[in-house]
Coordinates of C-alpha atoms and ligand atoms in Angstrom, one line a residue:
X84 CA 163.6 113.3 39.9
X85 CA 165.2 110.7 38.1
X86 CA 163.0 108.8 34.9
X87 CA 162.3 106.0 36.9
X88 CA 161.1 107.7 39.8
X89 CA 158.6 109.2 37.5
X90 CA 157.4 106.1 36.0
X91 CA 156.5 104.7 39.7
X92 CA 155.0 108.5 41.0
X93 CA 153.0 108.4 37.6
X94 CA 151.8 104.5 38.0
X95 CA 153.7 101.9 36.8
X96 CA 154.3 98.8 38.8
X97 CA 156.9 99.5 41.9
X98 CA 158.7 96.6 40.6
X99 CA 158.3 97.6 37.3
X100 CA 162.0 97.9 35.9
X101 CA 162.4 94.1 35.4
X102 CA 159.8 93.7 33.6
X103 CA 159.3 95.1 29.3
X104 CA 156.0 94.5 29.8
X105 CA 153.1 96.0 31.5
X106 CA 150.7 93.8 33.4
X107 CA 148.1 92.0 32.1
X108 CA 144.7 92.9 33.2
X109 CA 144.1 89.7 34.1
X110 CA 147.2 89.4 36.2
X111 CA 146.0 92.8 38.3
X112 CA 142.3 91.9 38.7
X113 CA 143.5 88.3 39.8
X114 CA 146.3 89.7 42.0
X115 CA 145.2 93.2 43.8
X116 CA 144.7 93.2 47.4
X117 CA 143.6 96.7 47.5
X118 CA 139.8 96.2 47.9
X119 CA 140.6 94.8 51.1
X120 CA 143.6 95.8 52.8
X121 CA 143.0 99.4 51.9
X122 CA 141.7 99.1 55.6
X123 CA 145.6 99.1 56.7
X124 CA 146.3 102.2 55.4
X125 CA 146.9 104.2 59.3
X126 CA 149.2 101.1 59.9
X127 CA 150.8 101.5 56.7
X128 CA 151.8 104.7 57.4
X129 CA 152.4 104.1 61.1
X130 CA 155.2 101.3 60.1
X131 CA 156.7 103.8 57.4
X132 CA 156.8 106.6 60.0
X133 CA 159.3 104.6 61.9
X134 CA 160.8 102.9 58.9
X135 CA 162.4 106.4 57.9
X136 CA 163.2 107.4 61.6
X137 CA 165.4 103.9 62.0
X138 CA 166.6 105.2 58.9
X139 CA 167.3 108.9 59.9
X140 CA 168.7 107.4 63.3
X141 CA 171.0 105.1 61.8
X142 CA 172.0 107.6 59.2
X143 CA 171.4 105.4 56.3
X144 CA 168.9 108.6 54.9
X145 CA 170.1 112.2 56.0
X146 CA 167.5 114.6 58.1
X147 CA 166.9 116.8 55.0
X148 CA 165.2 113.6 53.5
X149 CA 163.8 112.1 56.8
X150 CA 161.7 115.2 56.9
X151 CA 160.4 115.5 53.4
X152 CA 159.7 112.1 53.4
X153 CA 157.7 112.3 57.2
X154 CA 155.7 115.7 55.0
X155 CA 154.2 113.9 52.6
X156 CA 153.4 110.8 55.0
X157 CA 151.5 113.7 57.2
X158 CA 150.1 114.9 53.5
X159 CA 148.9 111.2 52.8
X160 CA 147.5 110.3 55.8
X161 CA 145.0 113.6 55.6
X162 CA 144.4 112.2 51.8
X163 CA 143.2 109.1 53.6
X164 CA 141.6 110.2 56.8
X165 CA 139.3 112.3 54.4
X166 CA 138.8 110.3 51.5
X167 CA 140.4 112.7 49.3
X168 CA 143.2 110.0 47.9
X169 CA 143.1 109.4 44.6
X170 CA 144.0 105.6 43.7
X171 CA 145.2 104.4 40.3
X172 CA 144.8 101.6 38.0
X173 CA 148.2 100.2 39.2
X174 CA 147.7 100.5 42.5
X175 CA 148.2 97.0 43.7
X176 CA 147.6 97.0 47.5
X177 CA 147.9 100.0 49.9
X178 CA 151.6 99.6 50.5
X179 CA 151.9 100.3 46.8
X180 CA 149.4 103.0 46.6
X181 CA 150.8 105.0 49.8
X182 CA 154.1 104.2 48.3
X183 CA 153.5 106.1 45.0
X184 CA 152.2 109.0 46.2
X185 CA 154.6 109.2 48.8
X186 CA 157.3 109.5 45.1
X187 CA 154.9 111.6 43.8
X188 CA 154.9 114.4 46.6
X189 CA 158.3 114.5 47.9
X190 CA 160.1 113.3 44.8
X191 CA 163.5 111.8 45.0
X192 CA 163.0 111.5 49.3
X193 CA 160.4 109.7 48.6
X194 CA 161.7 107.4 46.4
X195 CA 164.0 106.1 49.0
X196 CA 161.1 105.5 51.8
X197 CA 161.1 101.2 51.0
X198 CA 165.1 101.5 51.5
X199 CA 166.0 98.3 53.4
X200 CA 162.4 96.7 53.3
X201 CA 160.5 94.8 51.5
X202 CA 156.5 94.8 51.2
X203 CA 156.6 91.1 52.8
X204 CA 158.0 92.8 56.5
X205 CA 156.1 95.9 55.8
X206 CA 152.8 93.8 55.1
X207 CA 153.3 91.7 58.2
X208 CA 153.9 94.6 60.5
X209 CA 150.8 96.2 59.1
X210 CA 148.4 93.6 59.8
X211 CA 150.2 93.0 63.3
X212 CA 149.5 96.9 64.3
X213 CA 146.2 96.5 63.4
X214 CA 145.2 93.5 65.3
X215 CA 146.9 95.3 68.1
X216 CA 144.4 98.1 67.8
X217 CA 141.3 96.1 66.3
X218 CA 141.1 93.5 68.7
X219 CA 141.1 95.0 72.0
X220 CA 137.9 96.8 70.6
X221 CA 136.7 93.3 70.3
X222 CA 137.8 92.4 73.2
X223 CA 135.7 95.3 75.0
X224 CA 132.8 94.6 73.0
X225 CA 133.3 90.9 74.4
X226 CA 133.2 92.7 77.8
X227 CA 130.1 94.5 77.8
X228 CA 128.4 91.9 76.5
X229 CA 129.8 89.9 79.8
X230 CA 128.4 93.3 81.3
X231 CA 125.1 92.9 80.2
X232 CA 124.9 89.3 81.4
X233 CA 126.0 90.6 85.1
X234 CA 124.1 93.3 84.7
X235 CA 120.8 91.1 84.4
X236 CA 122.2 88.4 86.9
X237 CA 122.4 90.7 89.8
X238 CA 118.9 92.0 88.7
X239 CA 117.0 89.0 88.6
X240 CA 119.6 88.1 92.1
X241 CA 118.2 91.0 94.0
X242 CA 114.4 90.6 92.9
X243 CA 113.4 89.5 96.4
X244 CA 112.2 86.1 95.3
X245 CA 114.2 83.5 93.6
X246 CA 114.3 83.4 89.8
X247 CA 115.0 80.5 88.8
X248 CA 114.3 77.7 85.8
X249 CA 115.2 74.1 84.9
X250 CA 118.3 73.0 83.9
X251 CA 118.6 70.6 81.3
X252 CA 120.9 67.9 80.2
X253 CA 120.2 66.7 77.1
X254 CA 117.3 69.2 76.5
X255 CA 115.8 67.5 79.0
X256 CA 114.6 69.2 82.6
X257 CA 117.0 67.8 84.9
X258 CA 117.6 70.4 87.9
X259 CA 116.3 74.0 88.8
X260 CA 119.1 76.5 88.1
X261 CA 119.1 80.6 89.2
X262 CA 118.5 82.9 86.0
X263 CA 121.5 84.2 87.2
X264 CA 123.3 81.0 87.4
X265 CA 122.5 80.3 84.0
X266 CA 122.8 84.0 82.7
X267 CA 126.8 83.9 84.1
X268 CA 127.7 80.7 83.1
X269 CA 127.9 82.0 79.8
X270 CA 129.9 84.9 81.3
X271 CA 132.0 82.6 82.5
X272 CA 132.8 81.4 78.6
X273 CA 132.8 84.8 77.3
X274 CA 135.4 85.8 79.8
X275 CA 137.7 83.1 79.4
X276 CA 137.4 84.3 75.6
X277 CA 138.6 87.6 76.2
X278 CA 141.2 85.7 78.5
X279 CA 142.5 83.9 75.3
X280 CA 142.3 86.9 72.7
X281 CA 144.7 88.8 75.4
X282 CA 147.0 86.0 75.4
X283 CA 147.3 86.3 71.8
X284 CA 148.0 89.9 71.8
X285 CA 151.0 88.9 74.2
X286 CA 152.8 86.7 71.4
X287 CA 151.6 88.8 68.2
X288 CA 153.7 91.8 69.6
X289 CA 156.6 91.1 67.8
X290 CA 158.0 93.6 65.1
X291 CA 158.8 92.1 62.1
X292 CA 160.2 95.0 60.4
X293 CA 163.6 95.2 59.0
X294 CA 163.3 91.5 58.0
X295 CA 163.2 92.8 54.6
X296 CA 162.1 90.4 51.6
X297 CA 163.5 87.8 53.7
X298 CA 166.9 87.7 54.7
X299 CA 167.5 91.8 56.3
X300 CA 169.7 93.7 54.8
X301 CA 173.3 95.1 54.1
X302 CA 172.2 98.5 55.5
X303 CA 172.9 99.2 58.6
X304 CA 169.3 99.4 59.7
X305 CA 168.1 98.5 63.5
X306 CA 165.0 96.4 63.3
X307 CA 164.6 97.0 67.4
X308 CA 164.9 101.0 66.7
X309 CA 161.6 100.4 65.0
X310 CA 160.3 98.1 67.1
X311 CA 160.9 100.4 70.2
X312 CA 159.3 103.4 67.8
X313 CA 156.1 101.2 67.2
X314 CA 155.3 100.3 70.6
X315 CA 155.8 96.5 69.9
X316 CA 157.4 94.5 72.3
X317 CA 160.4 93.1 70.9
X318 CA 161.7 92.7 67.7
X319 CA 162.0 89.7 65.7
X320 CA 164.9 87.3 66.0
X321 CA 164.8 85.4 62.7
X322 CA 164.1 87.0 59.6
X323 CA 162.5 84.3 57.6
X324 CA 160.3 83.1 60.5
X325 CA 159.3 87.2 60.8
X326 CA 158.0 87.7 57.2
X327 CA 156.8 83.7 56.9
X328 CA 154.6 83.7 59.9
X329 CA 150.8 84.0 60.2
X330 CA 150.3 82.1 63.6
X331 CA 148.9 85.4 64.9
X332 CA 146.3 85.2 62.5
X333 CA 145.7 81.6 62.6
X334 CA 145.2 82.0 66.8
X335 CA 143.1 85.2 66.4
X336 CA 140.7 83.5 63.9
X337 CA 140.5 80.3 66.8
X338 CA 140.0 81.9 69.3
X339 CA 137.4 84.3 67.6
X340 CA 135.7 80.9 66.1
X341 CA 135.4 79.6 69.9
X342 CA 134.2 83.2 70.9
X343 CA 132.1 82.5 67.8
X344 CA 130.6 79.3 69.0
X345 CA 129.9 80.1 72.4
X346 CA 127.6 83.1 71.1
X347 CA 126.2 80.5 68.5
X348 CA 125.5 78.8 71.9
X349 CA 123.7 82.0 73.8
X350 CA 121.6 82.3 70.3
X351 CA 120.1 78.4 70.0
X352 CA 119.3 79.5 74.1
X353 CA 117.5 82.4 72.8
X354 CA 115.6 81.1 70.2
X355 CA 114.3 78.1 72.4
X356 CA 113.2 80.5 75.4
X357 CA 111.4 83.0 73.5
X358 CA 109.6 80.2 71.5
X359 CA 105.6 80.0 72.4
X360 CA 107.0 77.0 73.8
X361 CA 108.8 77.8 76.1
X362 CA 107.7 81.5 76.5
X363 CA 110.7 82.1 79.4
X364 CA 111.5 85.7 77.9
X365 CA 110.5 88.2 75.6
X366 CA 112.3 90.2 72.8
X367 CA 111.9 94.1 73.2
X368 CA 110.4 95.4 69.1
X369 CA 113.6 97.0 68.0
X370 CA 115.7 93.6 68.5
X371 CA 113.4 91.1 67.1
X372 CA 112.3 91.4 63.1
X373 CA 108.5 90.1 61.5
X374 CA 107.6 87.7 58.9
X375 CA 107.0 89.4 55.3
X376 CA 103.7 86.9 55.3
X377 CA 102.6 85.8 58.6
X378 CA 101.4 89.1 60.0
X379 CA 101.5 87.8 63.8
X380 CA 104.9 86.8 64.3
X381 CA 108.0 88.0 65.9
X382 CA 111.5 86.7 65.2
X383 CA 114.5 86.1 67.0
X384 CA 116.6 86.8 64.0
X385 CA 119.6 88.2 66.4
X386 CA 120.3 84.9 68.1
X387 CA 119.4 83.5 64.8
X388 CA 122.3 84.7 63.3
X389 CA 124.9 85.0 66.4
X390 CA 124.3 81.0 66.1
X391 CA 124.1 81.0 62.1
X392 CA 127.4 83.0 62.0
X393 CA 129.4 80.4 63.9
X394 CA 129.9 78.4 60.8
X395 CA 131.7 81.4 58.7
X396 CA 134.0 82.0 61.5
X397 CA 134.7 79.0 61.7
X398 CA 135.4 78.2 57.9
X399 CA 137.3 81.2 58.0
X400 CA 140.0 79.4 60.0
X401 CA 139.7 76.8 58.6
X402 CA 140.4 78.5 55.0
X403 CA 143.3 80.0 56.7
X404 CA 145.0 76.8 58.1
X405 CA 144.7 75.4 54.6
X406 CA 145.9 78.4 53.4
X407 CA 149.3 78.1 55.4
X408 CA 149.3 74.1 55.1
X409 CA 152.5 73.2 53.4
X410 CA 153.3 76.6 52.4
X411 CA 157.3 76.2 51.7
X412 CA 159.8 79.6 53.9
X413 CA 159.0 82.4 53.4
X414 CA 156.6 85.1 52.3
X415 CA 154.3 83.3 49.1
X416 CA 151.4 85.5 47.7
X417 CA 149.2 83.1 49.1
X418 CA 149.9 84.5 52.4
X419 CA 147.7 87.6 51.0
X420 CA 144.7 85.5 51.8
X421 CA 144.9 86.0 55.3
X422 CA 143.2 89.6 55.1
X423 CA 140.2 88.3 53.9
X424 CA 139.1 86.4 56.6
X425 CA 141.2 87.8 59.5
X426 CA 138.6 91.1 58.4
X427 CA 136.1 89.1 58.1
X428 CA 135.9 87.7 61.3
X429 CA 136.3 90.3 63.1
X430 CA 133.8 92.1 61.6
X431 CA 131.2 89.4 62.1
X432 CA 131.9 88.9 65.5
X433 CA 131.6 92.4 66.5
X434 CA 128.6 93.0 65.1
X435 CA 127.0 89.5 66.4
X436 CA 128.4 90.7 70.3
X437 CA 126.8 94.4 70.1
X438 CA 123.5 93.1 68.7
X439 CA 123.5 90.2 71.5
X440 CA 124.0 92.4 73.8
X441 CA 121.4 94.8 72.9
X442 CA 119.2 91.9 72.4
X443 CA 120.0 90.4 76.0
X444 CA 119.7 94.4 77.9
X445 CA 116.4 94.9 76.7
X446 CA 114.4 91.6 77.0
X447 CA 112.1 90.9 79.9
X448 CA 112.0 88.1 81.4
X449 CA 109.0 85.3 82.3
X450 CA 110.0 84.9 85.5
X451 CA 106.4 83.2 86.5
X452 CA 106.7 80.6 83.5
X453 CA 110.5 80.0 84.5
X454 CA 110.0 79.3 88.0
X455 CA 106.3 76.9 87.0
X456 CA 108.5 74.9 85.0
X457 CA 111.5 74.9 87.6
X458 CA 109.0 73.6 90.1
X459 CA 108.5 70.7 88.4
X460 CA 108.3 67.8 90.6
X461 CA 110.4 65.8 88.9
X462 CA 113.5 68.1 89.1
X463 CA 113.5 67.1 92.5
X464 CA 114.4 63.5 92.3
X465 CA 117.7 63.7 93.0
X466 CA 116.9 65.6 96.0
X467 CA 114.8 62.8 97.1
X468 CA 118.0 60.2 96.6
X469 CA 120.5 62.5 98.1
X470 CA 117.9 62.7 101.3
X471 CA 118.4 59.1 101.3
X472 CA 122.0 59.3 101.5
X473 CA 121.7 61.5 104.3
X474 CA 119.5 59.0 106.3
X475 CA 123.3 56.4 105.2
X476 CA 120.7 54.7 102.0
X477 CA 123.7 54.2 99.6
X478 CA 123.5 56.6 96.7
X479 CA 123.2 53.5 94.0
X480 CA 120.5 52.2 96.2
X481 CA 118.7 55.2 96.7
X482 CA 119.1 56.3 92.9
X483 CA 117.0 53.2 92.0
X484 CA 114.4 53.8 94.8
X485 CA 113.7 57.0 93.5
X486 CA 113.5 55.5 90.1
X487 CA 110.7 53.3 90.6
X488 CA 108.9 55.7 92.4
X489 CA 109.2 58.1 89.8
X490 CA 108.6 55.4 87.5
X491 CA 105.3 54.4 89.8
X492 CA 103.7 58.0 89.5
X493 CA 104.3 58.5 85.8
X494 CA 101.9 54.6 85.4
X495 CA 99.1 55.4 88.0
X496 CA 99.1 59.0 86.9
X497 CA 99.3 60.3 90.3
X498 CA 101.8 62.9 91.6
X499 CA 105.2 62.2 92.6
X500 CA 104.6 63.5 95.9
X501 CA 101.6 61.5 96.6
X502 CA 103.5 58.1 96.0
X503 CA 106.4 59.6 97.8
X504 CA 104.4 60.5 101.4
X505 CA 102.8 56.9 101.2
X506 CA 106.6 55.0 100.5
X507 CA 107.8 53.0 103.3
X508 CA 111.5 54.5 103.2
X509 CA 110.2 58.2 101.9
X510 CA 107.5 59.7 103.5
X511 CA 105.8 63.1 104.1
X512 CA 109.2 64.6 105.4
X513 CA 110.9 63.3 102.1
X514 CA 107.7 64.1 100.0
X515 CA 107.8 67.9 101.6
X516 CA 111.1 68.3 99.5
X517 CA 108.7 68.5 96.2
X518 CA 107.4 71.8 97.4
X519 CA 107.9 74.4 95.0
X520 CA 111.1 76.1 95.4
X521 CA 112.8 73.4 97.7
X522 CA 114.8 72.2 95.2
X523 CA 116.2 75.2 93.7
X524 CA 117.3 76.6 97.7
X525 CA 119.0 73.4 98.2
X526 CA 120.8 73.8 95.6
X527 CA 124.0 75.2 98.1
X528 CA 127.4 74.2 97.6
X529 CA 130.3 75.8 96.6
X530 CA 129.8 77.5 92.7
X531 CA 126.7 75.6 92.5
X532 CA 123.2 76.7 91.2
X533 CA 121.0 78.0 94.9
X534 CA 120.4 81.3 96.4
X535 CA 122.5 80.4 99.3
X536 CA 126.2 79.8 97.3
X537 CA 125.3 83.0 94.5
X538 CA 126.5 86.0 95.9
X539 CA 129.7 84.4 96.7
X540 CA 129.7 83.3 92.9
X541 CA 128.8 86.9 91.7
X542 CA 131.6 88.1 93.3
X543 CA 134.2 86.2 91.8
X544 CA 132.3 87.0 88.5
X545 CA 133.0 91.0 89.4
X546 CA 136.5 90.2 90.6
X547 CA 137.3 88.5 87.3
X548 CA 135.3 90.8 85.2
X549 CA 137.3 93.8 86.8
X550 CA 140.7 91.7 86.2
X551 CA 140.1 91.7 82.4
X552 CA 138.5 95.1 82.4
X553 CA 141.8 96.7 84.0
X554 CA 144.5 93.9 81.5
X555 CA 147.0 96.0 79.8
Ligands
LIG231 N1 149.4 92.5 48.9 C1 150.5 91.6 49.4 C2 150.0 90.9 50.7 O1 149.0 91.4 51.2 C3 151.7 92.4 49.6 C4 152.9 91.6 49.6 C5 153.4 91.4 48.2 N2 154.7 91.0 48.3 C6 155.3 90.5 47.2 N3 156.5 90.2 47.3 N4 154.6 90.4 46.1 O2 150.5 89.9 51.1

């Protein structure tokens, strides 16, 4: 082993030779990544594991070396995989880490393991193999929380009388909706989510390796060797672009913000239904949390949070896009920021869809003080126009005859049915369409919100839930 190669295996900077001085301490508590990205360190050693077989293939390294360099990879990754690695002082990020112990194993092989690349494609082809792999587990966790929502759909669907409640516009009651109308609409959201995240998977599978530090290299390495070897679908074809570019992260953390939002969404539903209020469903104990002072209450802290955590995921693009703003080609150290919150919100977000789902499986339902407030008279006043209509009234015309009569109940204080039987153009027939659960059954076209049009609903729901389910 030469001197130098010593110097790195016993913790000096990898890049240390340049330099007559050692770091600051300053400089390496500003500077280290490691307390975050040590979370890379299976892709790490993934990327160098076909690093040195491009390199064995293209006989830039010979097979003597190939394999005492692939030992102590095997050698590190147990280290890792049982906590037994020991990390030094100098250890700036992972790469660095695995790098110099990699030296410090297999000696002289391993000091020619970063031969022909650079930290900044070996970085970028980390944190693309592990959104590959970390974000189809969100994904799935997206689906059974879309799951859970059909799952309770096709429940309350099949409970032999309608469930239904009112639908609001405004937060106002405006027209009866199914449970399971309203339930799968958010499906609906969720699955276009997972839709999205796939999509983004699509164009992040792109190998950046053998860009080197930006421009490849004089070797005769073959970046789509490696590629192949990592399972990624091409290989890049611009080196600056491959090292500079975060887009993948930038369109992960959108789309997770969105995914983010629509569960901040579900939460504020949540918290509204299983107010005293409201009272339209109930939190089983182990999902709901009490007051450290008032002694009767019960919390929706879950859907609390899943809407409370919407803003961090969405500051955490946002950091990220400012991040990138104006950054000049091609890899910067700023570009180390991305880990941060790319971790972060995925994290988050996983937590916040297991816990909503758990929240949503086990809750029951007030089925009795959904339907009382979906019978409301009043959320059948469009009804009443559209009856009009279908008697050739024109719907402007008939819109403000059921206005004043509305208007006309709400000032004597009677019922709207009662002025409704005794109005010249109305009548009892029209006035029989306030009879509770009239409104919600003719409720009947095509992906509307009746009994009549939701099993054909629910099973374009299944065929679109199986779709992604079944997405390669
Ligand atoms: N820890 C750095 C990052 O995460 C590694 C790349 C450093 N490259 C460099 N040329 N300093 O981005």
């Amino acid at each position: 082993m030469s001197e130098q190669d010593d110097s790195v295996a016993h913790g000096k900077a990898l890049w240390h030779g340049r330099f007559a001085a050692a770091p600051a301490e300053e400089l390496m508590a500003f500077t280290v990544s490691l307390p975050f990205d040590r979370r890379l360190w299976l892709d790490d050693i993934t990327g160098s594991r076909a690093h040195v077989a491009m390199l064995g293939a293209t006989g830039i390294l010979d097979s003597d070396t190939v394999g005492a360099i692939e030992d102590a990879l095997a050698t590190v990754h147990d280290e890792m995989a049982s906590g037994r690695f020991a990390f030094v002082e100098t250890d700036e990020d992972i790469h660095t880490a695995i790098e110099r112990r990699i030296t410090q194993i297999a000696g002289d092989a391993g000091a020619r393991l970063h031969t022909g690349r650079s930290r900044n494609d070996q970085v970028a082809t980390a944190l693309r193999l592990w959104c590959k792999r970390e974000i189809r587990v969100v994904i799935s966790k997206v689906l059974d929380l879309v799951d859970v929502l059909h799952a309770r759909a096709t429940e309350t669907d099949s409970a032999g009388t309608a469930v239904y409640l009112p639908g609001y516009t405004h937060l106002q009651r405006a027209q009866p909706v199914l449970l399971s109308h309203h339930l799968r609409a958010h499906g609906w959201a969720l699955m276009r989510d997972a839709d999205r995240l796939f999509d983004a998977l699509e164009r992040l599978d792109v190998s950046p390796l053998g860009a080197g530090a930006l421009a490849g290299s004089s070797l005769p390495i073959d970046p789509q060797h490696s590629a192949a070897l990592l399972g990624f679908a091409k290989a890049f074809d611009n080196s600056l672009d491959a090292v500079s570019d975060r887009d993948f992260v930038a369109e992960l953390l959108a789309h997770i913000a969105l995914l983010g939002v629509h569960l901040s969404r579900i939460g504020e539903e949540w918290v509204l239904w299983t107010s005293e209020e409201f009272g339209f469903a109930r939190l089983d104990d182990a999902y709901a949390t009490g007051s450290s002072m008032l002694p009767q209450k019960k919390n929706a802290d879950i859907a609390e949070l899943a809407r409370g955590k919407a803003g961090r995921l969405i500051g955490n693009l946002a950091g990220l896009l400012t991040t990138l703003k104006g950054l000049p080609l091609a890899y910067n150290r700023d570009l180390q920021e991305d880990k941060e919150p790319l971790f972060d919100s995925v994290d988050q977000v996983r937590r916040a869809l297991v816990a909503l789902a758990g929240m949503i499986a086990t809750a029951t339902f007030n089925s009795q003080n959904m339907v009382d407030a979906g019978d409301a008279e009043a959320l059948a006043a469009t009804d009443l126009a559209e009856w009009l209509v279908e008697r050739g009234v024109p719907f402007r015309r008939a819109h403000a005859i059921v206005g004043e009569v509305v208007r006309s109940a709400i000032e004597s204080g009677q019922s709207l049915a009662a002025v409704v039987s005794r109005h010249a153009e109305l009548g009892a027939e029209a006035a029989g369409l306030l009879s509770p659960g009239s409104a919600i059954a003719r409720r009947r076209s095509r992906g509307g919100a009746g009994p009549s049009v939701s099993a054909d609903q629910a099973n374009r729901f299944s065929e679109e839930l199986a779709r992604l389910r079944a997405h390669r």
